[in-house]
Tab-separated table of C-alpha atoms in Angstrom:
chain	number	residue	atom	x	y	z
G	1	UNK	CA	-3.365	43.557	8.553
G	2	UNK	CA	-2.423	43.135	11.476
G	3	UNK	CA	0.786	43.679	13.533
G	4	UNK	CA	1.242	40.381	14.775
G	5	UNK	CA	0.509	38.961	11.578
G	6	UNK	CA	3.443	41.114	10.105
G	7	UNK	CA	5.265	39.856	12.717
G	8	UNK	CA	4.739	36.633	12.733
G	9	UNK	CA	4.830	36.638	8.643
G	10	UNK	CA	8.200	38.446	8.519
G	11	UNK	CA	9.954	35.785	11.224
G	12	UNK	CA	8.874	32.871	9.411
G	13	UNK	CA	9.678	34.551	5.271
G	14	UNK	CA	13.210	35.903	7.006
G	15	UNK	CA	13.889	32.723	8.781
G	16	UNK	CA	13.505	30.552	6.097
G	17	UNK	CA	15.199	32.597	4.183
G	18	UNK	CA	18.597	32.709	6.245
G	19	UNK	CA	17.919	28.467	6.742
G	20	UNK	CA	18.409	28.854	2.787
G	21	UNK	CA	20.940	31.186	2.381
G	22	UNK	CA	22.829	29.373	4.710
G	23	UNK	CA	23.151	26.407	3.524
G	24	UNK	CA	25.475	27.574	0.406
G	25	UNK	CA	29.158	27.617	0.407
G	26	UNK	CA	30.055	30.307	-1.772
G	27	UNK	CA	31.290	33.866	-0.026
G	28	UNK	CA	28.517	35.328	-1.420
G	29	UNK	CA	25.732	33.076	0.744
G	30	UNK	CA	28.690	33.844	3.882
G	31	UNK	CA	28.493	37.511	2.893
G	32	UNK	CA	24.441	37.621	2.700
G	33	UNK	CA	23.220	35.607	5.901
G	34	UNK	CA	24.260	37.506	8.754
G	35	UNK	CA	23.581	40.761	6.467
G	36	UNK	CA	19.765	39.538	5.834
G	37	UNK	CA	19.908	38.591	9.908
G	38	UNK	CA	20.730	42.028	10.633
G	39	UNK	CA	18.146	43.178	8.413
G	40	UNK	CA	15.583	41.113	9.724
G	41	UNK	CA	16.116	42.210	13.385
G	42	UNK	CA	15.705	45.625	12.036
G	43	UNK	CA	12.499	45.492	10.007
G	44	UNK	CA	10.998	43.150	13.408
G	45	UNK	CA	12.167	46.036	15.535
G	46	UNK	CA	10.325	48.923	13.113
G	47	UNK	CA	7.304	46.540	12.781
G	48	UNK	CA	6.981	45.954	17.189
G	49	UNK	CA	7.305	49.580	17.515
G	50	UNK	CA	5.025	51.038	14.966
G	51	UNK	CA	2.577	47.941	14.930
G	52	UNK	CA	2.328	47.633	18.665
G	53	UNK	CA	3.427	51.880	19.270
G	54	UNK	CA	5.889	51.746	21.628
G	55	UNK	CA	6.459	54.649	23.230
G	56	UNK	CA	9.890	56.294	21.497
G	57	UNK	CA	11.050	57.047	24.694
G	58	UNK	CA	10.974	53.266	25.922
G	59	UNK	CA	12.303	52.406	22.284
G	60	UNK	CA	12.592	54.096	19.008
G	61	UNK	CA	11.656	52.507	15.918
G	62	UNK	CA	15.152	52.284	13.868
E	1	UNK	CA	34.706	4.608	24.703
E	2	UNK	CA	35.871	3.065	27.973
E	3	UNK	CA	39.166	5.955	28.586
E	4	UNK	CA	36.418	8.529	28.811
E	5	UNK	CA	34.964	8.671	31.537
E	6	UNK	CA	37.665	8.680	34.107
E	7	UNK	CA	36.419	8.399	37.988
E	8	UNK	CA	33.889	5.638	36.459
E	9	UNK	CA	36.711	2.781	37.659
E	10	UNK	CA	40.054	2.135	38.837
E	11	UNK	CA	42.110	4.985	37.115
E	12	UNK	CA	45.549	6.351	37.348
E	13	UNK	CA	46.312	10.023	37.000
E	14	UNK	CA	48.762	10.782	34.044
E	15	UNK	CA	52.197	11.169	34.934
E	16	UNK	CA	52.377	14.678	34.583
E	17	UNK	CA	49.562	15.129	37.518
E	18	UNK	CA	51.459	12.897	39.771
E	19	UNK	CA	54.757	14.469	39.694
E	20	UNK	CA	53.066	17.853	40.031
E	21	UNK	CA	51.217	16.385	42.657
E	22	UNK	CA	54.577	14.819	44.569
E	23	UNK	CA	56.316	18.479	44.414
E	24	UNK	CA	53.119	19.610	46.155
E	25	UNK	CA	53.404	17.044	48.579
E	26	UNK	CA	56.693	17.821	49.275
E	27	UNK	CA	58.991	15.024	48.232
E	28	UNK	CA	61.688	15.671	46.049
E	29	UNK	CA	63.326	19.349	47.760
E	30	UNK	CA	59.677	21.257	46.546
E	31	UNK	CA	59.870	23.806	49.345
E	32	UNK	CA	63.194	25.072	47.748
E	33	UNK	CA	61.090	24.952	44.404
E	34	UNK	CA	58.014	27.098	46.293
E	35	UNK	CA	60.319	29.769	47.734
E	36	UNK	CA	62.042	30.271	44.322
E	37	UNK	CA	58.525	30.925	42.583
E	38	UNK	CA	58.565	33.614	45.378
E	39	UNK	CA	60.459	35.769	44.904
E	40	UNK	CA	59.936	37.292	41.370
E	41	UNK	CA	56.507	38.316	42.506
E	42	UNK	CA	57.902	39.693	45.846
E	43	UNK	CA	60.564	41.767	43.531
E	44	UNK	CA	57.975	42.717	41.446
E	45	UNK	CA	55.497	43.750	44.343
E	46	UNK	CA	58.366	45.663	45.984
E	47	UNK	CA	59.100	47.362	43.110
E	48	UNK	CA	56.205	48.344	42.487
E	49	UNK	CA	55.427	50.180	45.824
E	50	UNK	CA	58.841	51.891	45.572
E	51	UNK	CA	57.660	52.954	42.652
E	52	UNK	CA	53.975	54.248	44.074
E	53	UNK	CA	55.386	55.796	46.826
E	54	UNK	CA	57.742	58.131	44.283
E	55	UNK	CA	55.090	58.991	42.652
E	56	UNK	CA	52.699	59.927	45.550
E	57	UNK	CA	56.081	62.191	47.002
E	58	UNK	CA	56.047	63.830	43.474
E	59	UNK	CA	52.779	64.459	42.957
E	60	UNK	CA	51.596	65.396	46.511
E	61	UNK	CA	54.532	67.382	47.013
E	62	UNK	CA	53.378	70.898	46.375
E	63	UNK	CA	49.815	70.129	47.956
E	64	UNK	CA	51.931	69.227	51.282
E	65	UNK	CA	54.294	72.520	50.382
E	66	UNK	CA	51.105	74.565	50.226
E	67	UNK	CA	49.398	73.246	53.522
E	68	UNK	CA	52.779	73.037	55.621
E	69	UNK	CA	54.264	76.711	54.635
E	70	UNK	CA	57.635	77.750	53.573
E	71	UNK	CA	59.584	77.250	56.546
E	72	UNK	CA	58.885	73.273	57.187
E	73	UNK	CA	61.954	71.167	57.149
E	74	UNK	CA	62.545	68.431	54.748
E	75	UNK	CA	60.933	65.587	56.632
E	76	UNK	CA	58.512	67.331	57.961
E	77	UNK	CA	57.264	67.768	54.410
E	78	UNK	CA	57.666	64.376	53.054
E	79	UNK	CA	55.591	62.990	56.334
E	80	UNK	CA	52.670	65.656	55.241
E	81	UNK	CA	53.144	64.402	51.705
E	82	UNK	CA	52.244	60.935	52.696
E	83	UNK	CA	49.905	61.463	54.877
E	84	UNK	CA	47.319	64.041	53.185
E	85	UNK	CA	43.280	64.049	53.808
E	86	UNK	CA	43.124	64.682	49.886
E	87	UNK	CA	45.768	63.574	47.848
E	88	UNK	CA	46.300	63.474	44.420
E	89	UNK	CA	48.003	60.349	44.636
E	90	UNK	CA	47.327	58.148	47.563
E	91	UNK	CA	50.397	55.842	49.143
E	92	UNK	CA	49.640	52.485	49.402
E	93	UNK	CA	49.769	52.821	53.636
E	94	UNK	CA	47.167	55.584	53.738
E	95	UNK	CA	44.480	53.290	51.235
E	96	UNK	CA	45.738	49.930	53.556
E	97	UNK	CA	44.579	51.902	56.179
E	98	UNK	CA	41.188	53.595	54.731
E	99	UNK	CA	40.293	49.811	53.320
E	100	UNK	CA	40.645	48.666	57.045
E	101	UNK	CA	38.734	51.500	58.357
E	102	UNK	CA	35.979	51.226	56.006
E	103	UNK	CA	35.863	47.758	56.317
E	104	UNK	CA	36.306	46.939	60.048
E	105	UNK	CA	34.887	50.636	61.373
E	106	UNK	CA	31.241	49.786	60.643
E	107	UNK	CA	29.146	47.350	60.918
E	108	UNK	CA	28.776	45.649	57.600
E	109	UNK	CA	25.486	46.891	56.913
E	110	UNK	CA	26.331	50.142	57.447
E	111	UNK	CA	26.149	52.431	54.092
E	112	UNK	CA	29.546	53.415	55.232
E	113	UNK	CA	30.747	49.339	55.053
E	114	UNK	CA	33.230	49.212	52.095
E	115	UNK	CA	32.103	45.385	52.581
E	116	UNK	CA	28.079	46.569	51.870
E	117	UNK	CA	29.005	48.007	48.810
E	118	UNK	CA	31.098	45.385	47.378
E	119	UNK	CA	28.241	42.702	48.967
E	120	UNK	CA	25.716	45.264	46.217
E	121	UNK	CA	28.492	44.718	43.685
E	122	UNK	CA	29.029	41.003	43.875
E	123	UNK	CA	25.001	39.971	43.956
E	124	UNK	CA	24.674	42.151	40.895
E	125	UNK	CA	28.159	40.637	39.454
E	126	UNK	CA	27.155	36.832	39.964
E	127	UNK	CA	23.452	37.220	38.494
E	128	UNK	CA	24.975	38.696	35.551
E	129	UNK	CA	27.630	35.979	35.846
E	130	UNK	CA	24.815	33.145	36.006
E	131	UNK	CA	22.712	35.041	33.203
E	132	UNK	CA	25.787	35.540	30.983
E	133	UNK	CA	27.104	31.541	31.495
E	134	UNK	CA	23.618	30.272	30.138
E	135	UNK	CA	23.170	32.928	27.644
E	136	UNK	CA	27.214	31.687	26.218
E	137	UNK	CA	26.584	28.498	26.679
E	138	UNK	CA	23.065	28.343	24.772
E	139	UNK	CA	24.295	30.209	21.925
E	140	UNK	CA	27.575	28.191	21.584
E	141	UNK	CA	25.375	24.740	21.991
E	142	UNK	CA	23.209	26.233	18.991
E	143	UNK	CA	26.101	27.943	16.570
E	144	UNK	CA	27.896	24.760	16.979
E	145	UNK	CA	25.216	22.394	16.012
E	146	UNK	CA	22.741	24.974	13.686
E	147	UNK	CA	24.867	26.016	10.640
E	148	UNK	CA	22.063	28.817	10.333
E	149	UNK	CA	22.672	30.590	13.478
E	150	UNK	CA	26.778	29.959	12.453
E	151	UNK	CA	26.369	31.676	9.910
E	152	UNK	CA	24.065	34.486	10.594
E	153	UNK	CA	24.031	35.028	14.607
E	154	UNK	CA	28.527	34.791	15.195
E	155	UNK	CA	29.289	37.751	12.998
E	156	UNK	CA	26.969	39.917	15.360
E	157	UNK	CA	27.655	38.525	18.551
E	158	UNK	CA	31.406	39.457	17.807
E	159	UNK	CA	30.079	43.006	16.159
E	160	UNK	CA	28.008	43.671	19.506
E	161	UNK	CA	31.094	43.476	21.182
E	162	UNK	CA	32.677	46.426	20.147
E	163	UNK	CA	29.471	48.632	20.985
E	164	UNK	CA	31.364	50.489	24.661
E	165	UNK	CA	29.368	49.330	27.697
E	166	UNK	CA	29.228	52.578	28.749
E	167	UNK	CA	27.278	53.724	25.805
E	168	UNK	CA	24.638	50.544	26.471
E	169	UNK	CA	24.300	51.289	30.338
E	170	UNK	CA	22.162	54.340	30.511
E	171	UNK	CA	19.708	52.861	27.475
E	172	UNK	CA	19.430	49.955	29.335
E	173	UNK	CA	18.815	51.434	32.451
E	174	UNK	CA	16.611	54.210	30.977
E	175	UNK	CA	14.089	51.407	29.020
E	176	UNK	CA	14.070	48.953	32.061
E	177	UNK	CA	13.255	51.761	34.406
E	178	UNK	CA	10.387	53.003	32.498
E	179	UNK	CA	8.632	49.961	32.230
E	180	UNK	CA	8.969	49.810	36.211
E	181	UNK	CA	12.396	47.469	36.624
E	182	UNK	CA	14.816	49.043	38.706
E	183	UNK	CA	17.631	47.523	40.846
E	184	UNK	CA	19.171	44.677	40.966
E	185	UNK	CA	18.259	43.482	37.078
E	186	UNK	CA	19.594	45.976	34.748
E	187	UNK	CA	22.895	45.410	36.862
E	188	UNK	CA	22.534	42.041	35.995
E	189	UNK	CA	21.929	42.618	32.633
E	190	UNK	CA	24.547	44.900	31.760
E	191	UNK	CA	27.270	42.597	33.946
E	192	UNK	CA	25.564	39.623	31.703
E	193	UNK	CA	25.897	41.720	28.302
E	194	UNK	CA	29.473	42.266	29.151
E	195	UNK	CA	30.524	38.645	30.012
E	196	UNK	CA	28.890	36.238	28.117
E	197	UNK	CA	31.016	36.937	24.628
E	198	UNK	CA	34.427	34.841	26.208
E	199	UNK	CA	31.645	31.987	27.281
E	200	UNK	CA	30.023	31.635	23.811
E	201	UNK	CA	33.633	32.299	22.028
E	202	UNK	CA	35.356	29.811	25.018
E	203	UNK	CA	32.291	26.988	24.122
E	204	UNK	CA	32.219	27.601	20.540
E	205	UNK	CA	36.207	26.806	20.436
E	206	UNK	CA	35.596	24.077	22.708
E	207	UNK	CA	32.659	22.317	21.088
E	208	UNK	CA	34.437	22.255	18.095
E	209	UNK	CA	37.441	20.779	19.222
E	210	UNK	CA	37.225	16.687	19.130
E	211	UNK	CA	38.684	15.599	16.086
E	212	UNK	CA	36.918	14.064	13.225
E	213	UNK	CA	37.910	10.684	14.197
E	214	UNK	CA	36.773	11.144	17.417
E	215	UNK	CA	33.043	12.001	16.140
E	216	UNK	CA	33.501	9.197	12.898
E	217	UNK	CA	34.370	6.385	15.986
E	218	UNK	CA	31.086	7.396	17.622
E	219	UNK	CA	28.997	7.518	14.412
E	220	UNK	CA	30.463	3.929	14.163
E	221	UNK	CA	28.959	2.996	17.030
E	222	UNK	CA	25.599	4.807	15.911
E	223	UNK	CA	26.124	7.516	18.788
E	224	UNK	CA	23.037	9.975	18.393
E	225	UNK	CA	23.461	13.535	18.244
E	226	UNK	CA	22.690	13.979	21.970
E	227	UNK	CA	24.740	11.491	22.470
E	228	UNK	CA	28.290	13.202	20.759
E	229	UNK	CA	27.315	15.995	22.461
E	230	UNK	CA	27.168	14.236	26.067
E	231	UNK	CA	30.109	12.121	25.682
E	232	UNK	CA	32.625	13.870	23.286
E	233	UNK	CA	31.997	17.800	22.768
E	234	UNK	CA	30.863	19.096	26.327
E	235	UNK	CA	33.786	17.257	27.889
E	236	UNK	CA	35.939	18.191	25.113
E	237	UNK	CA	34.372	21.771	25.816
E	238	UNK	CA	35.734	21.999	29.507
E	239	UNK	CA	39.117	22.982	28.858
E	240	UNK	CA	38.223	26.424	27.332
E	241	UNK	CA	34.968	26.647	29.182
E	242	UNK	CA	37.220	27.762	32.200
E	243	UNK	CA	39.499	30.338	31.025
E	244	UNK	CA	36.839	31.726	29.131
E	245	UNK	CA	34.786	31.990	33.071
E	246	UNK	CA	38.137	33.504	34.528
E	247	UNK	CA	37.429	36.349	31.951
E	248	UNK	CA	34.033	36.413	32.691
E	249	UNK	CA	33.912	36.664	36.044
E	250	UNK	CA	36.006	39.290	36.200
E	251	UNK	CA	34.451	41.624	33.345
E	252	UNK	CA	30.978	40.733	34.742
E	253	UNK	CA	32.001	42.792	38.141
E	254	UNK	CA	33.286	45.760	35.541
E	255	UNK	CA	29.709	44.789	33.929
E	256	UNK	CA	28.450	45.799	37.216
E	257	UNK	CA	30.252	48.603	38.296
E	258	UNK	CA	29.956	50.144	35.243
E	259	UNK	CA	25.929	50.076	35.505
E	260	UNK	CA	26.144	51.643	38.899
E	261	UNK	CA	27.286	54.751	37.124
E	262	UNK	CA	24.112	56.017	35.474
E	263	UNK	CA	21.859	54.399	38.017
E	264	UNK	CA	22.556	57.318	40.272
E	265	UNK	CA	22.743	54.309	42.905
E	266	UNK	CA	23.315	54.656	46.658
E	267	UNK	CA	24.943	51.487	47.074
E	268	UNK	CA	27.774	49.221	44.983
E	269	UNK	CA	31.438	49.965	44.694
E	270	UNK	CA	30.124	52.152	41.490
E	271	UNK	CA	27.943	54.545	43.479
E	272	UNK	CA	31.233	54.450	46.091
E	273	UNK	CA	33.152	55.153	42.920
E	274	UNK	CA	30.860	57.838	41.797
E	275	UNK	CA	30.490	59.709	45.377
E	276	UNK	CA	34.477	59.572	45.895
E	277	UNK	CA	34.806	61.303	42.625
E	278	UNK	CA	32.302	63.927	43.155
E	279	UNK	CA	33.560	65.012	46.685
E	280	UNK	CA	37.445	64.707	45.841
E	281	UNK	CA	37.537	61.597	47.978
E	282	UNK	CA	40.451	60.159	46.701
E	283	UNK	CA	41.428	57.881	49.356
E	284	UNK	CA	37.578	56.113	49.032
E	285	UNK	CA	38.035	56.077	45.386
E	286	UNK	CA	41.172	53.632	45.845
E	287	UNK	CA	39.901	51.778	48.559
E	288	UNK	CA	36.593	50.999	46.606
E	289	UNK	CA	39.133	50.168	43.132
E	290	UNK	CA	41.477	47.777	45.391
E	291	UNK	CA	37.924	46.029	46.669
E	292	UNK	CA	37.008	45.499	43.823
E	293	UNK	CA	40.530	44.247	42.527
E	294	UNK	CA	39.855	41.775	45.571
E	295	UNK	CA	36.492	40.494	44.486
E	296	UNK	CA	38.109	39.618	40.871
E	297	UNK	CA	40.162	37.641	42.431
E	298	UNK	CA	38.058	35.573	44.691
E	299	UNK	CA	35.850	35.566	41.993
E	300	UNK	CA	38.581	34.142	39.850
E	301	UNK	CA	39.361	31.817	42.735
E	302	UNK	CA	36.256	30.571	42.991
E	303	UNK	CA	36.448	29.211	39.034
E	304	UNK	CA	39.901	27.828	39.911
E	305	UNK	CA	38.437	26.133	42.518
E	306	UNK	CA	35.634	24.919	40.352
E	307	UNK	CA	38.163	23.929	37.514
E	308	UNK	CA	40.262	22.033	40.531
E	309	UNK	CA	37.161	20.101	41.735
E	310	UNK	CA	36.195	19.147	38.656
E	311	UNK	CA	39.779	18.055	37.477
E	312	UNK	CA	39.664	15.960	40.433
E	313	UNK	CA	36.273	13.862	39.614
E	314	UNK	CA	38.011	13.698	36.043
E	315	UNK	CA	41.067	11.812	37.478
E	316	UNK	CA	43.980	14.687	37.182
E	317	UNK	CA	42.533	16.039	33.477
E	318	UNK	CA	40.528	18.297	32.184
């Protein structure tokens, strides 16, 4: 598969996801969104560094 | 509906504009009322260079003592105190006079222009400035009116906040320069990293603060989204927008200054900063911290100004 499809697939799953998650009022939806944000930016960084291979100098994977 | 927009008709400042307005004008014994706001920052000031020049006797004493032997009377040594090439502690005269040098001495393009440098300083300080006010403003327009990025984006923008811009600088400057961008841009975006969190906090207050009856009378009058946004929240917004640019003007030229630091840069008060400190320079060191003390403020003036104009149009409110 490939990178961009990751990509592409992980931004739309993680983003509706957090539209979800967000909508609930209890502490733990408060708790979990920007968590899940976080850990989307993180899994997009690994998968634009490894998929695309960035040089680690210009920027490490996480 | 019709009190909003004022400047769109016959209007009349509220009464706490005029009478500020009369004392400025003079009527009603407001030169006695000027003079008396005075002088607590002329004590203060005073006070304060009594209290510099102590220090710079103190500290600069046995440099002087060293340099003007044992036999040199008492005044003899407190003039070399105060008027060392390299002292520890500069008096306020001797960095009056190497700002006026450095400033008047060359011609302004001249590397050796203290008003070169802080020109570097201030381009690279404003495009952050610009890049930080429509970065804050975006984001607060979108965490204001997307629950989703509310909930998920705030919590990091305040977390990315306490990561030290010094630690940021040299990655940034490092990544940008290997893909071929040097100069004036990862200024900018360091100065823009550093400023734009009081814009998006500022806006984000700001957006948020017409009442619920305010936004309830609109939907009443089946007001669209774009249109609460036009004619309640960004005027609403104004009165924090500008406090929250006073901060950022002033941290975007820190923003700046700080990025000169690991650029290794020839020019900008940081690079002045930087070459003071590595030669002992102590007298450029000051000069280049009290220009840029200067540029905060007229950078701060300049929002004042803004916020004045703007007041103005608006009838005496904000």
């Amino acid at each position: 598969m490939s990178p961009g499809v990751v990509l592409l697939a992980s931004l739309i799953a993680g983003g509706l996801g957090l539209a979800r998650l967000s909508r609930g009022e209890d502490r733990l939806s408060r708790l979990a969104t920007p968590l899940l944000f976080g850990a989307l930016v993180l899994w997009v960084w690994q998968v634009v560094c490894v998929g695309f291979a960035v040089p680690g100098v210009l920027l490490p994977p996480p | 509906m019709s009190d909003r927009g004022p400047g769109r008709g016959p209007h009349r400042p509220p009464r706490p504009f005029r009478n500020w307005v009369q004392r400025r004008q003079g009527s009603g014994g407001s030169q006695g009322a000027v003079g008396a706001e005075a002088w607590p920052v002329l004590t203060v000031l005073c006070a304060v260079l009594a209290l510099w020049y102590a220090a710079a006797l103190l500290m600069n004493l046995d440099q002087a003592r060293s340099l003007a032997g044992e036999g040199a009377g008492t005044a003899d040594l407190l003039g070399a105190t105060l008027a060392l090439d390299r002292p520890l502690l500069p008096a306020p005269h001797q960095i009056a006079g190497e700002m006026f040098d450095s400033i008047f001495g060359h011609p302004v393009s001249s590397a050796r222009s203290l008003v070169f440098h802080a020109g570097v300083t201030a381009g690279a300080a404003a495009c952050g400035f610009v890049l930080a006010l429509v970065l804050g403003i975006g984001l607060a327009v979108g965490i204001v009116h997307l629950r989703v990025l509310d909930r998920s984006l705030m919590p990091w923008i305040v977390a990315s906040q306490t990561v030290p811009v010094l630690a940021i600088a040299p990655m940034v400057v490092v990544v940008l320069g290997t893909i071929g961008i040097t100069g004036l841009a990862p200024k900018a975006l360091i100065a823009g990293w550093l400023s734009f969190f009081p814009i998006t906090a500022g806006m984000v207050s700001g957006l948020r603060a017409p009442e619920p009856v305010q936004r309830y009378l609109l939907a009443t009058y089946s007001a669209t989204g774009a249109q609460v946004f036009a004619l309640l929240r960004w005027p609403a917004s104004m009165a924090f927008l500008f406090p929250a640019l006073k901060v950022a003007a002033a941290l975007s030229l820190v923003g700046a200054i700080v990025a000169e630091l690991p650029t290794g840069a020839q020019a900008g008060l940081g690079a002045r900063l930087l070459a003071g400190s590595y030669y002992g320079q102590t007298l450029q060191i000051w000069a280049a911290l009290f220009m840029a003390a200067l540029l905060a403020v007229l950078a701060t003036g300049a929002v004042d100004l803004a916020q004045a104009l703007l007041r103005r149009r608006r009838g005496g409110r904000l």
